[in-house]
Coordinates of C-alpha atoms in Angstrom, one line a residue:
X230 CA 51.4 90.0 67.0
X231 CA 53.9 88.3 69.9
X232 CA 55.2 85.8 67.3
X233 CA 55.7 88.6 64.7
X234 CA 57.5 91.0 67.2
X235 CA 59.8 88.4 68.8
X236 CA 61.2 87.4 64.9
X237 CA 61.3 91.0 63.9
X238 CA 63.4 91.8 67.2
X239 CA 66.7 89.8 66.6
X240 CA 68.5 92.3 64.0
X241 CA 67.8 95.2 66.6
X242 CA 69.6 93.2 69.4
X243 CA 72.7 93.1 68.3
X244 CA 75.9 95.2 67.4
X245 CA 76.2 95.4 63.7
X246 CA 79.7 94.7 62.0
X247 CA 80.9 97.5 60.5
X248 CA 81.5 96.3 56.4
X249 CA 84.7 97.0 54.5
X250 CA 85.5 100.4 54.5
X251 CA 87.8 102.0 51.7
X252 CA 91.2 102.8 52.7
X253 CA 90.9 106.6 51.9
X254 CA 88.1 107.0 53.9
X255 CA 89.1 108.1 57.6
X256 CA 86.9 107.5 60.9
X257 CA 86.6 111.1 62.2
X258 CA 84.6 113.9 60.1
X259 CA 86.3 116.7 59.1
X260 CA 86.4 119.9 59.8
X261 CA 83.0 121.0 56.9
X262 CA 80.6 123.3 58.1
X263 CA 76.8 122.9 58.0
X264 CA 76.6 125.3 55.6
X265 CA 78.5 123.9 53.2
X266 CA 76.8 120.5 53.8
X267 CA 73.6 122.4 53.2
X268 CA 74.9 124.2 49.8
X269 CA 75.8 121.0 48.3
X270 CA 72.8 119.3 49.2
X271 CA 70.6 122.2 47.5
X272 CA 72.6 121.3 44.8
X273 CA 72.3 117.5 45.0
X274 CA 68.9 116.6 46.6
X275 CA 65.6 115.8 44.2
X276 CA 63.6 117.9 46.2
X277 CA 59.8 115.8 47.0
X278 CA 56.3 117.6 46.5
X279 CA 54.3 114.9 48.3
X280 CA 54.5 111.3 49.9
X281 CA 51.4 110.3 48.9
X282 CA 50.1 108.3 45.3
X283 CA 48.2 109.7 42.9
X284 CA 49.9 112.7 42.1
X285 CA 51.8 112.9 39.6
X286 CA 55.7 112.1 38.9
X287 CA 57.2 115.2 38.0
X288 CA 59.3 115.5 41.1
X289 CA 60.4 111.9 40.6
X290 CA 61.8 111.9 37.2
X291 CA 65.2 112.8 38.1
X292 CA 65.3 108.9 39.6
X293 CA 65.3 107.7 35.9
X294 CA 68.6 108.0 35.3
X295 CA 69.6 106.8 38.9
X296 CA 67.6 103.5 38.5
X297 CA 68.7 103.0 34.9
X298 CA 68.8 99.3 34.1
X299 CA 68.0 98.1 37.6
X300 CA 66.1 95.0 37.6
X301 CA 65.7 95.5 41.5
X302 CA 65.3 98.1 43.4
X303 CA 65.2 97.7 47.1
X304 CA 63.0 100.1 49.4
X305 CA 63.9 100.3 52.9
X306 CA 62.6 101.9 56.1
X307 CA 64.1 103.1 59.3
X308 CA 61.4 102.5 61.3
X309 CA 58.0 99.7 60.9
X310 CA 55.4 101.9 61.6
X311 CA 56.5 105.3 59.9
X312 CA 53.2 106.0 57.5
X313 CA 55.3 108.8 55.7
X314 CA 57.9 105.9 54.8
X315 CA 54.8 103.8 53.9
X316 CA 52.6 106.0 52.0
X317 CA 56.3 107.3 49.9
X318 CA 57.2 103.5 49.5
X319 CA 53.8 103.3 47.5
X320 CA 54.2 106.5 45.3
X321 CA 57.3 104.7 44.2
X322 CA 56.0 101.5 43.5
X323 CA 53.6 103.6 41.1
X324 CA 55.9 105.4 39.7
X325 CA 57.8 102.2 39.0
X326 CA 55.0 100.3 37.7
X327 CA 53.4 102.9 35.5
X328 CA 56.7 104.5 33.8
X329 CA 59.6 101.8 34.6
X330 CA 57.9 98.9 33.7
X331 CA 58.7 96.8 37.4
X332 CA 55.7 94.3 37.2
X333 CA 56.6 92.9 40.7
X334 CA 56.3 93.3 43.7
X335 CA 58.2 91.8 47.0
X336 CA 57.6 92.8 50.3
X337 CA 59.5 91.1 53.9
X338 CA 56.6 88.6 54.5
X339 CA 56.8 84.6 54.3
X340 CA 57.0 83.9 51.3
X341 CA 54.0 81.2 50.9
X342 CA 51.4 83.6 52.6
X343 CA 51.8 86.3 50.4
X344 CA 50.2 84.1 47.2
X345 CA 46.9 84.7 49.3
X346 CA 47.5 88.5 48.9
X347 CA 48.6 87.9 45.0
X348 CA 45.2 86.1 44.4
X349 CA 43.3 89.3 45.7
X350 CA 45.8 92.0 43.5
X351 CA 45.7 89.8 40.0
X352 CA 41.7 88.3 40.5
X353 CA 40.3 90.0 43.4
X354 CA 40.0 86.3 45.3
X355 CA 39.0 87.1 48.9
X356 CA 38.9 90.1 51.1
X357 CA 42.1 92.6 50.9
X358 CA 41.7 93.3 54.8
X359 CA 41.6 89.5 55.5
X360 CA 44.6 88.5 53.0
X361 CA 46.8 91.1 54.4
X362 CA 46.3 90.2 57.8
X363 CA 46.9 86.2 56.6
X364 CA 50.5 87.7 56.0
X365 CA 50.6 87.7 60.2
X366 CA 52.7 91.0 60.8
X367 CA 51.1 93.9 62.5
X368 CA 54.2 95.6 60.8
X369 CA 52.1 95.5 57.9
X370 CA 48.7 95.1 59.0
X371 CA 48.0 99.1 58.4
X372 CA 46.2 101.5 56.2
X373 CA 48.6 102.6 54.5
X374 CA 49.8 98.7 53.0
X375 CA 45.9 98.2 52.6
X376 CA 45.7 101.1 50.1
X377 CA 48.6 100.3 48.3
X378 CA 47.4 96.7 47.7
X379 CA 43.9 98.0 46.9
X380 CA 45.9 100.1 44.3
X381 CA 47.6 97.3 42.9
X382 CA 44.3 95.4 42.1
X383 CA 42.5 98.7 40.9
X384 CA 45.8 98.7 38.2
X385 CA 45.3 95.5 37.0
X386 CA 42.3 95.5 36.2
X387 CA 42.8 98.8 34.1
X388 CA 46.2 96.8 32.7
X389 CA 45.1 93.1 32.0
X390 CA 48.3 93.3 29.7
X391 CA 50.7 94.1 32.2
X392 CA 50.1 93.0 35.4
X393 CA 52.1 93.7 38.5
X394 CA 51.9 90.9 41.1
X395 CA 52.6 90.9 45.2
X396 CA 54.9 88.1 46.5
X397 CA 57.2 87.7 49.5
X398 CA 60.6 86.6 50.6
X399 CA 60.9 85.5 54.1
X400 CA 61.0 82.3 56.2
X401 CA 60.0 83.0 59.2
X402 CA 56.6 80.5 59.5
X403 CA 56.1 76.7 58.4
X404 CA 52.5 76.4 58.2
X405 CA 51.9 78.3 54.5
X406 CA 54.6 75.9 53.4
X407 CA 53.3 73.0 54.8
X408 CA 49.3 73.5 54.0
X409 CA 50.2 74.3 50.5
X410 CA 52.1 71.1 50.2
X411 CA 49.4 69.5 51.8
X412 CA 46.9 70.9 49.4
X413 CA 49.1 69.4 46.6
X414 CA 49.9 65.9 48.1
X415 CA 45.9 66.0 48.7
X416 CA 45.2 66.1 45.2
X417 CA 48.0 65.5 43.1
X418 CA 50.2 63.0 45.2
X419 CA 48.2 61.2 48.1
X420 CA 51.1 58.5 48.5
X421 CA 52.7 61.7 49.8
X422 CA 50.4 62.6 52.7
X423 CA 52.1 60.6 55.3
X424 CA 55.0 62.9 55.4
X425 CA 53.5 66.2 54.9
X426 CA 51.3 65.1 57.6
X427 CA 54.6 63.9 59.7
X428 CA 56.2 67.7 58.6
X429 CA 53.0 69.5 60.0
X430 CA 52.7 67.8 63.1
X431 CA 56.4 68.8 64.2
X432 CA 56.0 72.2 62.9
X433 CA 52.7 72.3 64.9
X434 CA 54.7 70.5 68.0
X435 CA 57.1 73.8 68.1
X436 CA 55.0 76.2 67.1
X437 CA 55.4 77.7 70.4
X438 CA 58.8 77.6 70.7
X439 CA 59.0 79.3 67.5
X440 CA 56.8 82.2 69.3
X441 CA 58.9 82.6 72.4
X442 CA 62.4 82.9 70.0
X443 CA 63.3 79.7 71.2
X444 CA 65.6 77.1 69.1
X445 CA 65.0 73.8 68.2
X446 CA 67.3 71.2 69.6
X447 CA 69.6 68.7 67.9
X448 CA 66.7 65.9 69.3
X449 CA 64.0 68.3 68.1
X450 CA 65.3 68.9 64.7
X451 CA 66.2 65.6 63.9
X452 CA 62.9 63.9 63.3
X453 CA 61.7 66.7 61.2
X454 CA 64.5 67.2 59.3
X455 CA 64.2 63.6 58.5
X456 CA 60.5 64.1 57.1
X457 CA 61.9 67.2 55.3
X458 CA 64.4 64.6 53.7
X459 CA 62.8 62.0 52.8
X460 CA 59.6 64.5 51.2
X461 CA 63.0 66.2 49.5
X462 CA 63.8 62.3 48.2
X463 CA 60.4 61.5 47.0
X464 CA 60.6 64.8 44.6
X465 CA 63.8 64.2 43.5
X466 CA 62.9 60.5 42.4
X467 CA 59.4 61.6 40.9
X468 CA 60.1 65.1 40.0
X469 CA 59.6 64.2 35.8
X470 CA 56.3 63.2 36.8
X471 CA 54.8 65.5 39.0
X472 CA 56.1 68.4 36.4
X473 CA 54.3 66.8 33.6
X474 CA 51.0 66.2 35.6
X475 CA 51.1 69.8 37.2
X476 CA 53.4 72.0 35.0
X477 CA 56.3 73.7 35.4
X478 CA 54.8 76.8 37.4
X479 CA 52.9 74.9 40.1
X480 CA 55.5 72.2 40.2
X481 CA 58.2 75.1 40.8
X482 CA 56.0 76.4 43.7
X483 CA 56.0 72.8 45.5
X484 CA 59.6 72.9 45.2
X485 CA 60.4 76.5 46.5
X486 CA 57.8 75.6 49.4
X487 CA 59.9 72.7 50.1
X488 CA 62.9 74.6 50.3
X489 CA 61.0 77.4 52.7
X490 CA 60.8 74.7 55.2
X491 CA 64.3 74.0 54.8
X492 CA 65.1 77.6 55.6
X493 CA 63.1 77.5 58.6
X494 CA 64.6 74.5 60.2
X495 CA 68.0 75.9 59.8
X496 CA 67.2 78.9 61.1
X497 CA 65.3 78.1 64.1
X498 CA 68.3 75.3 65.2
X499 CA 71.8 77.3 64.4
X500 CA 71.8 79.7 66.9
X501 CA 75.5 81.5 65.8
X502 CA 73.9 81.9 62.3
X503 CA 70.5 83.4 63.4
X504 CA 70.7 86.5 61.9
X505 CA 72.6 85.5 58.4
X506 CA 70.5 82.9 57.9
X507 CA 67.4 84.5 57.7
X508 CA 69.2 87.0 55.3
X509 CA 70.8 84.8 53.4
X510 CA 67.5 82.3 52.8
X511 CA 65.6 86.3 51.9
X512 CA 67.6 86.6 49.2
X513 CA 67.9 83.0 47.9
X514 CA 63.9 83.9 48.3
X515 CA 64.3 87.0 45.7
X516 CA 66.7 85.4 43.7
X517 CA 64.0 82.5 42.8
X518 CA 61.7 84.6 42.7
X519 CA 63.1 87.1 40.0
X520 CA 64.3 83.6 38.0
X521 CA 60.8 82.3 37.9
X522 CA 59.8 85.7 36.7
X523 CA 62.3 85.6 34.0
X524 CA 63.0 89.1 32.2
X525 CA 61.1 90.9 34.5
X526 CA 61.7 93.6 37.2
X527 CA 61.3 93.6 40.9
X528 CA 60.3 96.3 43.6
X529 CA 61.8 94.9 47.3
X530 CA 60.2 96.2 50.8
X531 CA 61.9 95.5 53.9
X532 CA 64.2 97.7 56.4
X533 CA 67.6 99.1 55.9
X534 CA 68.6 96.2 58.3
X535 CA 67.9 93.9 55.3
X536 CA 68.5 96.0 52.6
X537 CA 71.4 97.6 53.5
X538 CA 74.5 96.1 51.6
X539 CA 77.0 95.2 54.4
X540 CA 78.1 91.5 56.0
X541 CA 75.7 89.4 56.2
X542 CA 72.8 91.8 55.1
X543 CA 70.6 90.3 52.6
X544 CA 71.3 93.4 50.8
X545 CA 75.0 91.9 51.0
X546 CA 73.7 88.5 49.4
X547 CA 72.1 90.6 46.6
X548 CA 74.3 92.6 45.7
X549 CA 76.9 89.8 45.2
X550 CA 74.5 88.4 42.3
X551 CA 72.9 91.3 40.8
X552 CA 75.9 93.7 41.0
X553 CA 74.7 96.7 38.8
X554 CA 71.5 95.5 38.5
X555 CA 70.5 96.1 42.0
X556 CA 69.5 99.6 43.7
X557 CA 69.5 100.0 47.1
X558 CA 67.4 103.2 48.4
X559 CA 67.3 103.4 52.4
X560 CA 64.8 105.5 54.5
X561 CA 66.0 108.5 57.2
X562 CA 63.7 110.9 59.1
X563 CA 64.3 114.1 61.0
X564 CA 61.1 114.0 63.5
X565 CA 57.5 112.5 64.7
X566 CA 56.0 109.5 65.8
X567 CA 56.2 106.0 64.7
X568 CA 54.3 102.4 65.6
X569 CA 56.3 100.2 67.4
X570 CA 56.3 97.8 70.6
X571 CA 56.7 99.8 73.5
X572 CA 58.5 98.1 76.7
X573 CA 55.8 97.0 79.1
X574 CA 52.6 98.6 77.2
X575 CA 53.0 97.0 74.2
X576 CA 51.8 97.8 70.4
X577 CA 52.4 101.7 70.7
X578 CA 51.5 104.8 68.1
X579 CA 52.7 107.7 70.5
X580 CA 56.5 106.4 70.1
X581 CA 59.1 109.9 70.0
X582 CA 61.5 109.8 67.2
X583 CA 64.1 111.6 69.2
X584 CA 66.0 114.7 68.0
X585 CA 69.3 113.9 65.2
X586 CA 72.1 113.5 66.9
X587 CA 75.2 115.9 66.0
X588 CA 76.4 114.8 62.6
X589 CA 74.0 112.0 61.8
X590 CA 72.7 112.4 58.3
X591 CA 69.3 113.7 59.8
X592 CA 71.2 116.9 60.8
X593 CA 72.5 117.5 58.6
X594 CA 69.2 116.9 55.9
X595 CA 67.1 118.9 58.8
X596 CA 69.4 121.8 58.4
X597 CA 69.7 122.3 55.0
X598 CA 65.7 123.5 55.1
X599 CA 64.9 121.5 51.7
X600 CA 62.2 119.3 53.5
X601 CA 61.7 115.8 52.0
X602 CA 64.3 114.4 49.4
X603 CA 66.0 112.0 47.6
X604 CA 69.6 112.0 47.3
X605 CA 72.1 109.8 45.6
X606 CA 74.7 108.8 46.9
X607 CA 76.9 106.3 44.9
X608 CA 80.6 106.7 44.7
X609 CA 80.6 108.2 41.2
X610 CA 78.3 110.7 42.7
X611 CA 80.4 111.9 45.4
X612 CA 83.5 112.9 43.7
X613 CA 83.5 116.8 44.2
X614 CA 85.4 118.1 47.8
X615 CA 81.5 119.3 48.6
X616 CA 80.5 115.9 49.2
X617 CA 83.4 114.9 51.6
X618 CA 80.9 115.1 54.7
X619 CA 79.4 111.8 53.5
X620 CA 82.7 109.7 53.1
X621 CA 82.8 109.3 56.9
X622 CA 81.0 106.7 59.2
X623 CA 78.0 108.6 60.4
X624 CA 74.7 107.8 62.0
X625 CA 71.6 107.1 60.3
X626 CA 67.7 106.4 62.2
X627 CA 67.3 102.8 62.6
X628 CA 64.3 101.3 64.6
X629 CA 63.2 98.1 64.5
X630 CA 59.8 96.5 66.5
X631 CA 60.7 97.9 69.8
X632 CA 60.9 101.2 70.8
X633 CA 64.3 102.2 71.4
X634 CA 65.7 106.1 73.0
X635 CA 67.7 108.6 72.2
X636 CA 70.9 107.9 70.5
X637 CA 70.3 103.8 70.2
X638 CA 67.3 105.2 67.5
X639 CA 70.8 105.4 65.2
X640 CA 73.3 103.1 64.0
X641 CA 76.5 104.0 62.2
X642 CA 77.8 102.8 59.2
X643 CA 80.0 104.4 56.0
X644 CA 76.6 105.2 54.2
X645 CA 77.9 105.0 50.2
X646 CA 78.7 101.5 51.1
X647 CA 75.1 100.8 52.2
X648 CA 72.9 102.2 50.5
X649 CA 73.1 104.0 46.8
X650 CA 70.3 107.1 47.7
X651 CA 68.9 108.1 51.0
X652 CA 65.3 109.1 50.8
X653 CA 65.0 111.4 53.8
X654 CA 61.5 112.5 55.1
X655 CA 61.2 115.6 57.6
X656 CA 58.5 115.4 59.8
X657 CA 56.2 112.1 60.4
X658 CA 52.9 110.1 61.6
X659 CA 52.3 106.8 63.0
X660 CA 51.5 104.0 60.8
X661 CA 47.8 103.9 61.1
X662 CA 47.1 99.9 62.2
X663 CA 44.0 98.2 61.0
X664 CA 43.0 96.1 64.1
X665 CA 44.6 98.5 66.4
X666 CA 42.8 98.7 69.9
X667 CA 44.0 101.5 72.7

C-alpha cells in the first residue's frame, strides 16, 4: 500500500495552474440566485434512479446523444475510495458495453499488470481477488472494482463475439515490464537475457527509493538507461525477426513494455517534470493502446486530476489528439465518507467529506433537491443567460490518497474547460476494501 500512496500523493501536493480561460469569462460570479441555479438545473440535469449495475438504462439514455461518436470517454472521480463513484463508474461501463458498443476497458493502473486482470475477464486464467490485487493499489483493491471485473468475465462468456477487455495506462512500476520481457527473452530471444537481467537488477536496486518518492540520480540513471538503450538497439536491429517469429501482437507488447520502462526512468529522475510526465507517458499509454485496438472504443478510469483537460493533465494530452472524439465526464459529491490515508493512522474508511463550500458546484447541485445527476456541460450547452452561474471559476470536490479538510477537499477551475458533464452524486459510502484490517 506505502508504495501506491506515496505515487498517488504527488498531484494532490501541489497548486494546480489554472488553464486558459476565455476572455468573456470574468473571475467573480455574478449576482444569480440559487433559485435560479436550481430552475435551470431541473431543466438541464438527467436526473439518476440508481448507482448500481444491473438495472436497467432508462435513466441513462439521454447520454446517447452527449457521447455521440466518442471513441473515449473518460470517467473520473473526486475521491479514491468513494463506492457510490465506483459502483456508478460500473453501471456506465455496462451501459457502454451493452448499447454503445465500447469493447475496452482502461483503468489508472500500470499498464503491464493489468494483462494479468485481462487473462481472468476474456479466459477466466487465475483468481479475480488475486489478479486485482497483482495491480498493487489499494485504490482499487475493493468490492466494488471486484464486482465490476467479475461482471466483465460473466459478459464475455455470454458474448464470445464481442468481447470487452481490461487494460491499463500508467507507469508507475518496472517489474511487470521487466518480467514480461524476461519471459520473452527466456523463450524467444535468450541472447537477450544479459540485459533484461542487467534492467531488473537496477530496477530491483531502487525499488526502495521508488517507495519512499525518491528520484534517481544522474549516477543512478545512467547505468540503467544504458541497459534500457542498448535492449532499445537490439530491437531496433532485429525487430523484422522477432515480428515474424512472434507476430505482430505479442511483438507490439515487447515493444510497448519497453517503452513503459522508458517512462519510468524519466519520471523517477526529472524532478521539474514529475507530474507532466506521468500524464503525458498515460496518455501516450491510451493512445497505443486504442491504435493497437484499431476501430474500437475505449472506456478510461482515473481521477479528475488526470482526466480533467487542463495543462499538463493527461486529459490535456488527450484531448489534443482525439479532439471530438474524446468525452470527458468528472465526478462531484455533496456528502459522506470516503477511503483514503488518514495522517498518522493510516488506510482510513471513517474519512468526512466536509460540507460544499459557498458557490462550489456541490451547492449549488445539493440545493437544487434533484439528488444524483448527470449534467452536461459543453460550451454549446451553456448558451442560455440561465446557465451563466457555470461560466465562472468555481470549486469542485477533489481528494486524492490523503485525507485532506475543509475547504482544501476543493480545487477551483473554469469547469466547461475541464470537463464536458459533471456526474454529481448526493450522499456516499466508503469504498469497501478487500484486505482491509481495523
Amino acid at each position: 500500500m506505502k508504495k501506491c500512496l506515496l505515487l498517488l500523493l504527488f498531484p494532490f501536493l501541489l497548486i494546480a495552474l489554472p488553464g486558459h480561460v476565455a476572455a468573456f469569462v470574468s473571475m467573480g460570479l455574478q449576482a444569480d440566485t440559487t433559485d435560479g441555479v436550481s430552475a435551470w438545473l431541473r431543466s438541464h440535469a438527467v436526473s439518476l434512479r440508481t448507482v448500481d449495475a444491473g438495472n436497467g438504462s432508462a435513466d441513462l439514455q439521454g447520454l446517447k446523444p452527449m457521447i455521440g461518436d466518442a471513441r473515449v470517454v473518460a470517467l473520473g472521480e473526486c475521491t479514491h475510495g468513494t463506492s457510490e463513484i465506483f459502483r456508478m463508474k460500473h453501471r456506465l461501463l455496462e451501459f457502454l458495453v451493452t448499447e454503445m458498443g465500447f469493447t475496452i476497458f482502461s483503468i489508472e493502473a500500470n499498464l503491464p499488470e493489468t494483462n494479468a486482470v485481462n487473462e481472468y475477464v476474456l479466459y477466466g486464467k487465475g483468481e479475480p481477488e488475486i489478479v486485482l490485487a497483482g495491480m498493487y493499489c489499494w485504490t482499487w483493491n475493493t468490492r466494488e472494482v471486484l464486482e465490476m471485473i467479475k461482471w466483465m468475465r460473466v459478459y464475455n462468456i455470454q458474448h464470445p463475439d464481442k468481447m470487452v477487455q481490461f487494460t491499463g495506462f500508467d507507469m508507475q512500476f518496472p517489474q511487470g515490464a521487466y518480467e514480461r520481457l524476461d519471459q520473452f527473452a527466456t523463450q524467444y530471444a535468450p541472447d537477450l537475457k544479459p540485459v533484461v537481467d542487467t534492467i531488473a537488477a537496477y530496477c530491483v536496486r531502487y525499488r526502495r527509493q521508488n517507495i519512499n518518492g525518491q528520484l534517481l540520480t544522474r549516477e543512478e540513471k545512467a547505468p540503467l538507461q544504458q541497459a534500457l538503450d542498448t535492449l532499445g538497439e537490439n530491437f531496433r536491429r532485429k525487430g523484422a525477426a522477432y515480428r515474424q517469429l512472434v507476430g505482430d501482437s505479442i511483438w507490439e507488447w515487447q515493444l510497448r513494455y519497453l517503452e513503459v520502462l522508458n517512462q519510468y526512468v524519466k519520471k523517477n529522475s526529472d524532478r521539474k517534470g514529475i507530474l507532466s510526465n506521468r500524464d503525458q507517458s498515460m496518455a501516450e499509454n491510451v493512445i497505443w493502446l486504442t491504435e493497437h485496438f484499431p476501430g474500437q472504443k475505449m472506456v478510461l478510469w482515473a481521477h479528475n486530476a488526470h482526466i480533467k483537460k487542463n495543462e499538463y493533465s493527461m486529459g490535456e494530452y488527450l484531448n489534443r489528439h482525439f479532439r471530438k472524439e474524446l468525452l470527458v465526464l468528472g465526478f462531484g459529491v455533496a456528502s459522506g465518507k470516503y477511503t483514503a490515508v488518514k495522517r498518522g493512522v493510516g488506510l482510513s474508511h471513517d474519512n468526512l467529506l466536509s460540507t460544499p463550500v459557498p458557490t462550489s458546484f456541490e451547492s449549488y447541485a445539493q440545493a437544487s433537491g434533484i439528488g444524483n445527476f448527470i449534467l452536461d456541460i459543453r460550451r454549446e450547452q451553456l448558451k442560455n443567460d440561465g446557465a451563466s452561474w457555470l461560466l465562472h471559476r468555481m470549486k469542485l470536490r477533489y481528494i486524492g490518497a490523503v485525507a485532506p479538510k475543509g475547504e482544501k477537499q476543493f480545487e477551483q477551475g473554469l469547469l466547461p474547460e475541464l470537463y464536458d458533464g459533471i456526474i454529481y452524486l448526493e450522499n456516499t459510502t466508503s469504498s469497501v476494501s478487500i484486505y482491509y484490517k481495523k
